[in-house]
Coordinates of C-alpha atoms in Angstrom, one line a residue:
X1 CA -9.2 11.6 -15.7
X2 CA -6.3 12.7 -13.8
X3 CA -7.5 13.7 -10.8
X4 CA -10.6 11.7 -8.2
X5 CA -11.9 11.8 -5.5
X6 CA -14.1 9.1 -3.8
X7 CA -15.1 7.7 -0.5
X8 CA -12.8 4.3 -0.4
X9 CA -10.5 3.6 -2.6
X10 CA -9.8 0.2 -3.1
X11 CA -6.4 -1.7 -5.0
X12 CA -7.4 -5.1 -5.7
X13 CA -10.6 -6.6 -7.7
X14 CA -10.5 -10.1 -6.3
X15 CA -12.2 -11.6 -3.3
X16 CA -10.9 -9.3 -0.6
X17 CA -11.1 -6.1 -2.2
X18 CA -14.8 -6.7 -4.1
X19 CA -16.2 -8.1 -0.4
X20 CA -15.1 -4.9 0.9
X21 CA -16.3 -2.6 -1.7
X22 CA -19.8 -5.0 -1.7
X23 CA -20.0 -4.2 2.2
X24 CA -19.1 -0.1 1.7
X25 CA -21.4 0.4 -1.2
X26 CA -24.3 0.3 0.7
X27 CA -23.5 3.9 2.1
X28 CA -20.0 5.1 0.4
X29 CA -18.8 5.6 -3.1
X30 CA -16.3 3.0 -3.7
X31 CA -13.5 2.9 -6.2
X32 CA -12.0 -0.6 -7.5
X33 CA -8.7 -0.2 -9.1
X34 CA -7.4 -3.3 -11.0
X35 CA -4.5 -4.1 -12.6
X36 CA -4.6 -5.2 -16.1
X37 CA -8.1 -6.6 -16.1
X38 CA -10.9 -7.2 -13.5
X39 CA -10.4 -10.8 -13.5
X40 CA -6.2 -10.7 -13.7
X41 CA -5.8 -11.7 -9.7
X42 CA -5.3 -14.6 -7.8
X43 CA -9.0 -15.3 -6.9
X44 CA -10.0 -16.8 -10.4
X45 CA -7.1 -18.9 -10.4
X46 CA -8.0 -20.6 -7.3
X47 CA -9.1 -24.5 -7.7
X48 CA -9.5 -25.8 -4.5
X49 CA -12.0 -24.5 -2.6
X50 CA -12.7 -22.7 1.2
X51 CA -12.6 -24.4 4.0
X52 CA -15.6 -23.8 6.8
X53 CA -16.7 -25.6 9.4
X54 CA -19.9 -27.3 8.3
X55 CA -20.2 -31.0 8.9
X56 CA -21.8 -32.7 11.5
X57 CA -18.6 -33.9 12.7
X58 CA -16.4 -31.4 12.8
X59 CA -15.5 -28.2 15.2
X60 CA -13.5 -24.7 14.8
X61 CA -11.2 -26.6 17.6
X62 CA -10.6 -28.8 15.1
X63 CA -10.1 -26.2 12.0
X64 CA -8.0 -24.0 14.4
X65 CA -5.9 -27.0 15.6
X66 CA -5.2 -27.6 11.6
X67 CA -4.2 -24.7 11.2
X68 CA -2.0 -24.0 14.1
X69 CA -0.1 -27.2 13.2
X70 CA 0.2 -26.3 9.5
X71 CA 1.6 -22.7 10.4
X72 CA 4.1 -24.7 12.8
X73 CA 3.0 -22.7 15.5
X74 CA 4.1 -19.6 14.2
X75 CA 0.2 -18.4 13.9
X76 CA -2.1 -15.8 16.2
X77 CA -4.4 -18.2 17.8
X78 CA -6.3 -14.9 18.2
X79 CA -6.1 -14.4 14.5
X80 CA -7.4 -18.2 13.9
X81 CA -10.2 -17.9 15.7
X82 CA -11.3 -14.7 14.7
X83 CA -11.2 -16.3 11.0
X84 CA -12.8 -19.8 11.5
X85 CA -15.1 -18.4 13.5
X86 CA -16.6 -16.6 10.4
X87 CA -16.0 -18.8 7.7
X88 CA -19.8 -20.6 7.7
X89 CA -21.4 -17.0 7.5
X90 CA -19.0 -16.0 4.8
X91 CA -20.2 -18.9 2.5
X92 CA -23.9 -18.1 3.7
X93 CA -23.1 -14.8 2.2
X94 CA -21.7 -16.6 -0.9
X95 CA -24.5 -18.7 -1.5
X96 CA -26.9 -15.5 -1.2
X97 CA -24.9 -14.0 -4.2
X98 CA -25.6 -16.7 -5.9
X99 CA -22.0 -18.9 -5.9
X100 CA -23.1 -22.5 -7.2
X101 CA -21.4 -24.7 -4.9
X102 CA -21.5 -28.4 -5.4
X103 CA -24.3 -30.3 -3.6
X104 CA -25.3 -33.3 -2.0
X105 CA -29.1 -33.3 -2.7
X106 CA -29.6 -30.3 0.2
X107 CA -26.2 -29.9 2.1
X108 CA -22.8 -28.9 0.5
X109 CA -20.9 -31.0 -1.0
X110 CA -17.6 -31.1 1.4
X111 CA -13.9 -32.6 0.1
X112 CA -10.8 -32.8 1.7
X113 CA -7.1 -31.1 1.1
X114 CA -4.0 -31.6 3.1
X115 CA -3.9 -30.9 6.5
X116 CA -7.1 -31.3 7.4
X117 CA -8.4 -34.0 9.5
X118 CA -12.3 -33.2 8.1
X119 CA -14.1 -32.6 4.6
X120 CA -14.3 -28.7 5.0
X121 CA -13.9 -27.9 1.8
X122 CA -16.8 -26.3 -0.3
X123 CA -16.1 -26.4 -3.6
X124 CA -17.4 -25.1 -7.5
X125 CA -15.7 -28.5 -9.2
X126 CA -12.2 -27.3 -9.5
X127 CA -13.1 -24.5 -10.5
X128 CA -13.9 -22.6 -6.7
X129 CA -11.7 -19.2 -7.6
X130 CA -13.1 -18.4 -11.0
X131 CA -17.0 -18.8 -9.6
X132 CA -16.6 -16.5 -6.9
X133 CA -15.0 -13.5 -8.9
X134 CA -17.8 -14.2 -11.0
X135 CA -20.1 -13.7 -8.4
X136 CA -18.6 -10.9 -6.7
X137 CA -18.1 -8.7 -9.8
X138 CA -21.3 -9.6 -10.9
X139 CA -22.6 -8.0 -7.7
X140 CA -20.2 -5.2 -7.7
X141 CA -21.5 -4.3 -11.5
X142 CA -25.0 -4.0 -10.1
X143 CA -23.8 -1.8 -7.3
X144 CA -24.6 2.1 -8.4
X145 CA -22.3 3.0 -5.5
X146 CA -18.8 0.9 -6.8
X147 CA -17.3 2.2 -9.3
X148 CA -14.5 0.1 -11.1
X149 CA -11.5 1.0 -13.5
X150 CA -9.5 -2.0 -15.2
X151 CA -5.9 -0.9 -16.7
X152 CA -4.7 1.0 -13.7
X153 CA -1.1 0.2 -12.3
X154 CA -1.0 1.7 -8.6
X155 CA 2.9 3.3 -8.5
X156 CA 2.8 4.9 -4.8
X157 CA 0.6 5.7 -2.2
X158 CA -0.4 9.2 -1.8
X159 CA 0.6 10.3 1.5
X160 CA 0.7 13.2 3.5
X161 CA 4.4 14.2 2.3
X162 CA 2.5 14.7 -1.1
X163 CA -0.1 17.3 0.3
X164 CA 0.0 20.9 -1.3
X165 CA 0.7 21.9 2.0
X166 CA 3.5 19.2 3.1
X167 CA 3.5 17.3 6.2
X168 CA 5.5 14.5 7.0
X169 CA 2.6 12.7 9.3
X170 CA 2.4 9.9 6.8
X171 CA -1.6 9.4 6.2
X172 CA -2.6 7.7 3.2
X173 CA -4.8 9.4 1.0
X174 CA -5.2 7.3 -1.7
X175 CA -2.8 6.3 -4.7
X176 CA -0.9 7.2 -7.9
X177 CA -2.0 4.9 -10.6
X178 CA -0.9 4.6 -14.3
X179 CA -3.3 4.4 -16.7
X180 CA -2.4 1.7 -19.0
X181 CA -4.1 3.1 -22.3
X182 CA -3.2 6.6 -22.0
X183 CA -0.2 6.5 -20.5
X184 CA -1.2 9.1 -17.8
X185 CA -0.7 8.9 -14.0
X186 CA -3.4 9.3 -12.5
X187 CA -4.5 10.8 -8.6
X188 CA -7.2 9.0 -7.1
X189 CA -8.0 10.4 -3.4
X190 CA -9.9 9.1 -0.7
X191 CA -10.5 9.4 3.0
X192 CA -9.8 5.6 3.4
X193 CA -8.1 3.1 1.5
X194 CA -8.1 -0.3 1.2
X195 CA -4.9 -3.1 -0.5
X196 CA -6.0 -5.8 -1.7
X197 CA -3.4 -6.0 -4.3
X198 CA -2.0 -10.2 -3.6
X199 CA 0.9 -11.3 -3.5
X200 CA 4.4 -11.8 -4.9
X201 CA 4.6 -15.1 -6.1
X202 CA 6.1 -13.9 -9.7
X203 CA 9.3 -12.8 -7.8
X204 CA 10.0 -16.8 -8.5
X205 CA 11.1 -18.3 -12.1
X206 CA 8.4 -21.0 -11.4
X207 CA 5.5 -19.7 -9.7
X208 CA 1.5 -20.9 -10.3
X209 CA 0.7 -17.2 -9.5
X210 CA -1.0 -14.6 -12.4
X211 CA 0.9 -12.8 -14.4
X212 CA 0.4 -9.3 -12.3
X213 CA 2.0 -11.4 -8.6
X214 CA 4.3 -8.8 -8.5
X215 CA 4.2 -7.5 -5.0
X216 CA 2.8 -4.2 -5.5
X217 CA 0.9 -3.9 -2.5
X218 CA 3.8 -4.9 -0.5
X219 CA 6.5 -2.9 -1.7
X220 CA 4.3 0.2 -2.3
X221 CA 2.9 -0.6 2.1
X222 CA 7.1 -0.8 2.3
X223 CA 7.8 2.2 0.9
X224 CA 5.7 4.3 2.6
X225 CA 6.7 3.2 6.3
X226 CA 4.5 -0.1 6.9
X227 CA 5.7 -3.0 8.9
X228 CA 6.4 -6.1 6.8
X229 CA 6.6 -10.1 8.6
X230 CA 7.3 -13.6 7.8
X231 CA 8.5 -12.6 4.4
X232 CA 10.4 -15.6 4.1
X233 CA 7.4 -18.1 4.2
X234 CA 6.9 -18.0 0.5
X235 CA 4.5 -21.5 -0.2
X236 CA 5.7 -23.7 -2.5
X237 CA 2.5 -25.7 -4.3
X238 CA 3.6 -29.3 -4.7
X239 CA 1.8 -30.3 -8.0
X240 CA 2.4 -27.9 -10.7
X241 CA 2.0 -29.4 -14.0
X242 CA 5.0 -30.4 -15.2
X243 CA 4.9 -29.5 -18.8
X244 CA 7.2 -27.8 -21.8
X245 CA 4.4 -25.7 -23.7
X246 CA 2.0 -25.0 -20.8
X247 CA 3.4 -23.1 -17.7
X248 CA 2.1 -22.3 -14.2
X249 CA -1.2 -24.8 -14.7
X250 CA -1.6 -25.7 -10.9
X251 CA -3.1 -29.6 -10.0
X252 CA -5.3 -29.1 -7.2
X253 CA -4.5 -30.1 -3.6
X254 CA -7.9 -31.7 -4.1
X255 CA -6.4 -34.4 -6.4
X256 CA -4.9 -36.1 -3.3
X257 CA -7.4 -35.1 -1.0
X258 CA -9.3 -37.6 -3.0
X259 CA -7.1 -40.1 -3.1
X260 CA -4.2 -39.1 -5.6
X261 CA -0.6 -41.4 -5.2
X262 CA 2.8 -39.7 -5.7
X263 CA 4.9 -42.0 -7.0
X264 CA 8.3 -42.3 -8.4
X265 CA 8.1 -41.7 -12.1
X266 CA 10.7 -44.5 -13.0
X267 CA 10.1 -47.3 -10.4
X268 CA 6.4 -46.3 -9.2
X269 CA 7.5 -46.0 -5.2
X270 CA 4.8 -43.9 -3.5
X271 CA 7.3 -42.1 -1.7
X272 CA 5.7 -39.9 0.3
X273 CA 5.6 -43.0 2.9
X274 CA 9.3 -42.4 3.4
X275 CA 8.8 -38.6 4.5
X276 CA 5.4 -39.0 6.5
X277 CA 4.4 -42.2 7.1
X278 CA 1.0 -41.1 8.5
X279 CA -0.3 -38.8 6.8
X280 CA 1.1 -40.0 3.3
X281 CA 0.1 -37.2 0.4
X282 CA -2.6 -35.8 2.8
X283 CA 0.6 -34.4 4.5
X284 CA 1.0 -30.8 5.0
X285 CA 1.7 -28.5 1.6
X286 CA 5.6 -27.6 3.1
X287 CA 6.7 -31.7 3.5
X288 CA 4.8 -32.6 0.6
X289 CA 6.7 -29.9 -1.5
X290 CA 10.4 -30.7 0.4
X291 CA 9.4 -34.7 -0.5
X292 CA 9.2 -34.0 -3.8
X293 CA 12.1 -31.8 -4.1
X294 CA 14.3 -34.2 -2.5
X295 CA 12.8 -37.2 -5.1
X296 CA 13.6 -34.9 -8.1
X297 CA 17.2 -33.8 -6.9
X298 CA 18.2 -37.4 -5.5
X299 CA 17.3 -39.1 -8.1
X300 CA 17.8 -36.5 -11.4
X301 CA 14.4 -36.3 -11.9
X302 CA 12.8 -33.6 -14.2
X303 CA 9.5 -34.7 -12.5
X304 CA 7.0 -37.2 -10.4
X305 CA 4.1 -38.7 -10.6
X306 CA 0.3 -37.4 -9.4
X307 CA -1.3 -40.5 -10.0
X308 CA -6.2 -40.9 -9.5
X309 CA -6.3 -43.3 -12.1
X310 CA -7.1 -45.7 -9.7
X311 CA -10.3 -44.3 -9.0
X312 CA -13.3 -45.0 -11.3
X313 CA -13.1 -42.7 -14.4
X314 CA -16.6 -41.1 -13.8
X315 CA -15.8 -40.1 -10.1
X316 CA -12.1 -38.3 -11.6
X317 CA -14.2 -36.6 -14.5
X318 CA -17.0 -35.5 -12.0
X319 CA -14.5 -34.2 -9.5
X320 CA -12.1 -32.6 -11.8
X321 CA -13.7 -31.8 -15.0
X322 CA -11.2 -28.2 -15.7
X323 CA -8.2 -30.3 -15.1
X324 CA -9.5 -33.3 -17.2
X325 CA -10.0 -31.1 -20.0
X326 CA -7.0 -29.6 -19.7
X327 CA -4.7 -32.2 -19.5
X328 CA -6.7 -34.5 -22.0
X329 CA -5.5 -31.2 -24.6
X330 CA -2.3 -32.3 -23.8
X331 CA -2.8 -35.6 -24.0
X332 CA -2.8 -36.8 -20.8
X333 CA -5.5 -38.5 -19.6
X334 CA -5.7 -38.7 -16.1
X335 CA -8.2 -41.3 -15.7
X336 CA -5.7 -43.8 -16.9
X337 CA -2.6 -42.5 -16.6
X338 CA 0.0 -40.7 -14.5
X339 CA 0.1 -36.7 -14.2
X340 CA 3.9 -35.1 -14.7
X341 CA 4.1 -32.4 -11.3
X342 CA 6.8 -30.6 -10.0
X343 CA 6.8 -27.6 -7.4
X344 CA 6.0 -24.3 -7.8
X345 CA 5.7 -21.2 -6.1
X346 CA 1.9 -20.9 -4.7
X347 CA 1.4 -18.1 -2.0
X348 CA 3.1 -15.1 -0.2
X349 CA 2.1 -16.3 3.8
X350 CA 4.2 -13.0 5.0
X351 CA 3.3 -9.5 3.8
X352 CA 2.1 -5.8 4.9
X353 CA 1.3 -6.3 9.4
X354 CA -2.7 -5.7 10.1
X355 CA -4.6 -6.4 13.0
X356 CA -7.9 -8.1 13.8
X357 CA -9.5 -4.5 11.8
X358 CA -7.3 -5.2 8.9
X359 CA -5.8 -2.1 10.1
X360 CA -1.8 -1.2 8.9
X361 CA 0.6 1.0 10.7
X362 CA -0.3 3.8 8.0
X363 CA -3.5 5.7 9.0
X364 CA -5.8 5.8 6.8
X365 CA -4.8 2.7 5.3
X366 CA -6.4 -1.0 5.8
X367 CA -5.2 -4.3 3.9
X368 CA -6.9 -7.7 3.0
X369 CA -5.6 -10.9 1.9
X370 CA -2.8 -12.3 0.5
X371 CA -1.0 -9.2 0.8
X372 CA -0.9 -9.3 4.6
X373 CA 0.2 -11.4 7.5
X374 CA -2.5 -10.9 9.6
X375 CA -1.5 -14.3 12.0
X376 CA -3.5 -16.4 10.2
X377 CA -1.7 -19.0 8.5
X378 CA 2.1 -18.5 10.0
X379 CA 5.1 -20.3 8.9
X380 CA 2.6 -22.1 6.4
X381 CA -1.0 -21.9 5.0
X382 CA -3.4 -24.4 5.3
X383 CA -4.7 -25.4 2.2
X384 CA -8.5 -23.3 1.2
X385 CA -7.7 -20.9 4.1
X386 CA -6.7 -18.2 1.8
X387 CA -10.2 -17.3 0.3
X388 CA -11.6 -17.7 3.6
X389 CA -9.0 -14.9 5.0
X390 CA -10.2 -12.7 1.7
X391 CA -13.7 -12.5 2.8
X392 CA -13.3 -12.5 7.0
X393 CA -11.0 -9.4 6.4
X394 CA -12.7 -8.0 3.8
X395 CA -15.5 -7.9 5.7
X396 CA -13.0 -6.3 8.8
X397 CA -11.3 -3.7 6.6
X398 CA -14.9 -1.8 5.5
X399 CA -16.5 -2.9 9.1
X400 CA -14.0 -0.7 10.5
X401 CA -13.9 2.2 7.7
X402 CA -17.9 2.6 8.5
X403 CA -17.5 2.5 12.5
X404 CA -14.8 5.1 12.2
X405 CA -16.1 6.8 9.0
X406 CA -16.6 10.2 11.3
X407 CA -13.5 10.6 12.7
X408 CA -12.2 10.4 9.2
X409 CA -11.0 13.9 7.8
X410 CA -11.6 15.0 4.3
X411 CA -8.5 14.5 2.2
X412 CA -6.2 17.5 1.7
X413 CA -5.3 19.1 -2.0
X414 CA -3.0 16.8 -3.8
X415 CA 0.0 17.6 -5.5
X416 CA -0.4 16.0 -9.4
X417 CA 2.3 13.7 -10.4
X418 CA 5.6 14.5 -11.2
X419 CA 6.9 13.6 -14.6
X420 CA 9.0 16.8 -15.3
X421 CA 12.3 15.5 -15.4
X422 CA 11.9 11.8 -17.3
X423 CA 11.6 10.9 -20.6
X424 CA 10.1 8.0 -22.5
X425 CA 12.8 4.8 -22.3
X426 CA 15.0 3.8 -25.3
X427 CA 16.2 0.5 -23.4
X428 CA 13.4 -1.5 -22.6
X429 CA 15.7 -4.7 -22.9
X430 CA 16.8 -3.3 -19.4
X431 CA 13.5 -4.4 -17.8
X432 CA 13.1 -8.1 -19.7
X433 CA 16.9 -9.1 -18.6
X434 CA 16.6 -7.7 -14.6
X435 CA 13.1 -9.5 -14.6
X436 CA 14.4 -12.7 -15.4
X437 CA 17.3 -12.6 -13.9
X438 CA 15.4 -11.9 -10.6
X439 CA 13.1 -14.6 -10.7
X440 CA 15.7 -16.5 -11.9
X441 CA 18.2 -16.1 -8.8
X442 CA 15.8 -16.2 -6.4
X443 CA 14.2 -20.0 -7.8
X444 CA 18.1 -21.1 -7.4
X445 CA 19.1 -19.6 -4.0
X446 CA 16.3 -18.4 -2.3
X447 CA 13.8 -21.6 -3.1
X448 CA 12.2 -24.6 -1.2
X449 CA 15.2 -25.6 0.5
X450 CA 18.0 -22.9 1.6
X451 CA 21.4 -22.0 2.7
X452 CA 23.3 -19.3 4.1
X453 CA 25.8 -18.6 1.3
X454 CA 23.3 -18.7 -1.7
X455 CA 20.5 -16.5 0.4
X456 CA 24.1 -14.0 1.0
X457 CA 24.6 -14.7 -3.3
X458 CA 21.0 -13.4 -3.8
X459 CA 21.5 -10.4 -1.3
X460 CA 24.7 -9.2 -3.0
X461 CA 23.0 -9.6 -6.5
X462 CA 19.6 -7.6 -5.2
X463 CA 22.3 -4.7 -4.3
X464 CA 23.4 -4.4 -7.5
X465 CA 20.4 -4.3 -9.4
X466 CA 18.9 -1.8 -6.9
X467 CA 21.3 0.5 -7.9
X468 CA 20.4 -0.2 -11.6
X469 CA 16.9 -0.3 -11.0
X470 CA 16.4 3.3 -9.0
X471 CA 18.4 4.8 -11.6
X472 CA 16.3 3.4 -14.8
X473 CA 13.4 4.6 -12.5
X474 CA 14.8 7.8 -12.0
X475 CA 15.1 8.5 -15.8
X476 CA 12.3 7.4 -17.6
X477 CA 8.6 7.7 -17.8
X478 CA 6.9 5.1 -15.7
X479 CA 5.4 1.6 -17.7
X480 CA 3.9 -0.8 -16.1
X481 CA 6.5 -3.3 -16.6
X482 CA 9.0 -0.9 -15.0
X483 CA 6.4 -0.4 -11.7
X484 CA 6.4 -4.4 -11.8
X485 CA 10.2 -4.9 -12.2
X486 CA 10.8 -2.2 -8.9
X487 CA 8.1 -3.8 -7.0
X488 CA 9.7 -7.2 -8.0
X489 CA 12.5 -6.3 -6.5
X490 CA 11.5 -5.0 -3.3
X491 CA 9.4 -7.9 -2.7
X492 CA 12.9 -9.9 -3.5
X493 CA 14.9 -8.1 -1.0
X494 CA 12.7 -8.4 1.8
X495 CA 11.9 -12.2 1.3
X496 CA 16.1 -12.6 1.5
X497 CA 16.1 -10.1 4.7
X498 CA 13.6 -12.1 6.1
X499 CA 15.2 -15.5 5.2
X500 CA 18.6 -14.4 6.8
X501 CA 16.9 -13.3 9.6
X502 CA 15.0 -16.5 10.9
X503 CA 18.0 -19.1 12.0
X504 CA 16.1 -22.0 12.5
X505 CA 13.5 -23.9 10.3
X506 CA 9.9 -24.2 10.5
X507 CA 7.6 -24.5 8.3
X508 CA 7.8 -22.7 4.7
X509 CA 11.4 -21.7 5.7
X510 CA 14.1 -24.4 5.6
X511 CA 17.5 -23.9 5.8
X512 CA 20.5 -26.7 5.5
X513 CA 22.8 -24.2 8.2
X514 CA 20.1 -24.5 11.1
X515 CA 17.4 -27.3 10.3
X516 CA 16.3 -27.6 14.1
X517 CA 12.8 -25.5 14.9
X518 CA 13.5 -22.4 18.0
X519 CA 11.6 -23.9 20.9
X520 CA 9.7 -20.8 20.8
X521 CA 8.3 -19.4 17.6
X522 CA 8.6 -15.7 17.0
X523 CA 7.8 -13.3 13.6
X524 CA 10.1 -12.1 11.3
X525 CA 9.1 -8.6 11.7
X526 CA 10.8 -6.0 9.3
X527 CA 10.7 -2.3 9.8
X528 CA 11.3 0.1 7.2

């Protein structure tokens, strides 16, 4: 099938693009396009939970205040609200397609994460992420109207410079996808389309992101003429497991939302009273990450301690029976000893500019997620808001499709992709040494805390491999692992623009050259 045409198309199978598609179906034929497979995005990987006002106690002042003082200000209040305001009728929506949440005999069960001053957190054990992609591709399986194709590696948008008939306008009209089994670029066209592609958390040698984090969506949105921001607030997840065979397996914030210690792993300090004496390990995720680092470099450490075994043994099982099991395959049991963390790379707060309709600069194209910087979560995401921002603009991005759908235009004739002057690649060991490299560079100079000269190392060493890069690209019939490694380096080069940009710190972003925060906050907007 080289050649498509539908009513949406949509990049992304997790929680943002499958609400959209769910919403669309109803009146549109919808085309999911995932990479690798269905499941392969952040959304099943998600422990914690999503964060809603629901208790008795509790208001969206308070939710937006969290969040506002977790994003250090540098968040749309407009943005906030629109979001919070939506969350409880996004999990009523949930709970219709039949998401399991745990209970309290009839209400939800709520915990709490860092930086938040409530329980707001509904939750599926640890386990949150994996039970809603269930649920939503259940749905979107049942849905004669969504159709949805694993396997497919979106290259490039099509645009209106790839019409039959060129124009330079710059409408999207869809996307250039690889088809992983045949080898075969594909054209799949559409009067709207939607990203929903995540973020770029695998540009980082230690990141808790899947494998496919490669910032597609954002260096394909780049590429094309969209407005990127705040690319330098990457979110660094404080408790990673800290282990030799098993890589990237994240400990939920949830662990000291219920009353988790971090302690020193030689003299048992809990040190987190000497960074934040007040809100200890409840402490927002940027501190709690910076703590940690400063432990492990002071002091030589290759780790610290995550320490529940206080708690009763059936309250730890009961609360976190995924990460039990897990750990106790390692042997580690965490109801009676110590968990080994260390930071990793967590979330991409910056990414592709929308507005309150999930709307980019590029007409006919909307965006969802973790892909965007809508103004939601700033120089720093509060912990569960990032599901919640799936569904509210998931919800927007098709909303607006249908209001509009009239004024849409049918799509133009397509010009098929162009592969008439590459060849298959002999030097795959090309792609393996720039990938790691990459990740490699950017972990050293470009990670939780920064400086001038090492953010200027990483620029000069992005240059280079450009060069490198385009040329390889401009030779050889695309792979997915080539896509990946140009995307990855995009998504590199804009987090280090970004980073040089912003001469203060706040938040996410923390540099030793200027560690005062601008009285005033302002985005780190970048335009192509």
């Amino acid at each position: 099938m080289n050649h498509a045409e539908y009513d949406v198309v949509i990049i992304g199978s997790g929680a943002a693009g499958l609400t959209a598609a769910l919403e669309l179906a109803e009146s549109k034929r919808v085309l999911v396009l995932a990479k690798g497979t269905l499941t392969g995005g952040s959304t099943a990987w998600a422990q914690g939970g999503i964060a809603a006002v629901l208790d008795a106690g509790d208001t969206f002042d308070n939710h937006v205040r969290d969040t506002m003082v977790a994003g250090a200000g540098l968040n749309d209040l407009e943005t906030v609200e629109f979001v919070i305001e939506r969350a409880p009728a996004s999990i009523d929506r949930l709970c219709e397609l039949g998401v399991p949440f745990n209970r309290d005999e009839d209400s939800l069960h709520l915990t709490r994460e860092g930086g938040h001053s409530h329980r707001r957190i509904v939750h599926v054990d640890d386990a949150t992420g994996w039970a809603v992609q269930e649920a939503l591709l259940k749905a979107a399986d049942a849905s004669p109207n969504i159709t949805m194709l694993a396997g497919r590696t979106c290259i490039d948008f099509i645009t209106d410079r790839h019409r039959e008939k060129f124009s330079a306008a710059g409408r999207v009209w869809g996307v250039y996808a690889l088809n992983e089994e045949t080898g075969r670029v594909e054209r799949h066209i559409a009067r709207a389309t939607i990203l929903a592609a995540g973020g770029a958390g695998r540009v980082y040698q230690f990141s808790t992101a899947p494998r496919g984090a490669t910032g597609d969506g954002i260096a394909m949105a780049w590429r094309a003429g969209s407005r990127v921001s705040n690319m330098e607030m990457m979110q660094f997840h404080p408790t990673c497991l800290y282990n030799l065979e098993v890589k990237n397996f994240l400990i939920t914030e949830a662990v000291r939302g219920e009353g988790g210690h971090l302690l020193h792993p030689e003299t048992g300090h809990r040190f987190m009273q000497d960074y934040d004496a007040e809100r200890m390990e409840l402490a927002p995720r940027d501190v709690v990450a910076r703590a940690i680092d400063d432990q492990i470099k002071r002091f030589g450490l290759d780790y610290v301690h995550l320490d529940i075994s206080h708690q009763p043994a059936e309250f730890v099982t009961e609360h976190f029976p995924t990460i039990h099991e897990k750990l106790s395959g390692l042997g580690i049991d965490m109801t009676r000893e110590p968990i080994p963390v260390v930071p990793a790379q967590h979330y991409t707060c910056g990414g592709v500019v929308v507005d309150l309709y999930a709307r980019t600069d590029l007409p006919g194209l909307w965006a969802a997620g973790e892909v965007t910087e809508s103004g939601l979560h700033g120089a720093n995401r509060l912990a569960s808001n990032s599901l919640l921002e799936c569904f509210v603009f998931g919800e927007a991005a098709a909303s607006d499709i249908l209001t509009m759908w009239d004024e849409l235009e049918e799509p133009p004739a397509i010009l098929p992709w162009d592969e008439s002057r590459v060849t298959d690649s002999d030097e795959e060991v090309v792609i393996k040494q720039n990938w790691t490299e990459i990740r490699r560079f950017m972990w050293n100079y470009v990670g939780i805390v920064r400086t001038t000269k090492r953010m200027e190392r990483a620029r000069n060493r992005i240059a280079l491999l450009k060069k490198e890069v385009e040329d390889y690209y401009g030779s050889f019939r695309v792979t997915t692992d080539l896509i990946e490694l140009r995307n990855l380096l995009q998504s590199a080069e804009l987090i280090v623009d970004s980073a040089l940009n912003r001469e203060e710190s706040r938040g996410l972003h923390y540099t030793l050259d200027y560690p005062e925060t601008d009285e005033k906050p302002r985005d780190t907007v970048l335009v192509p």
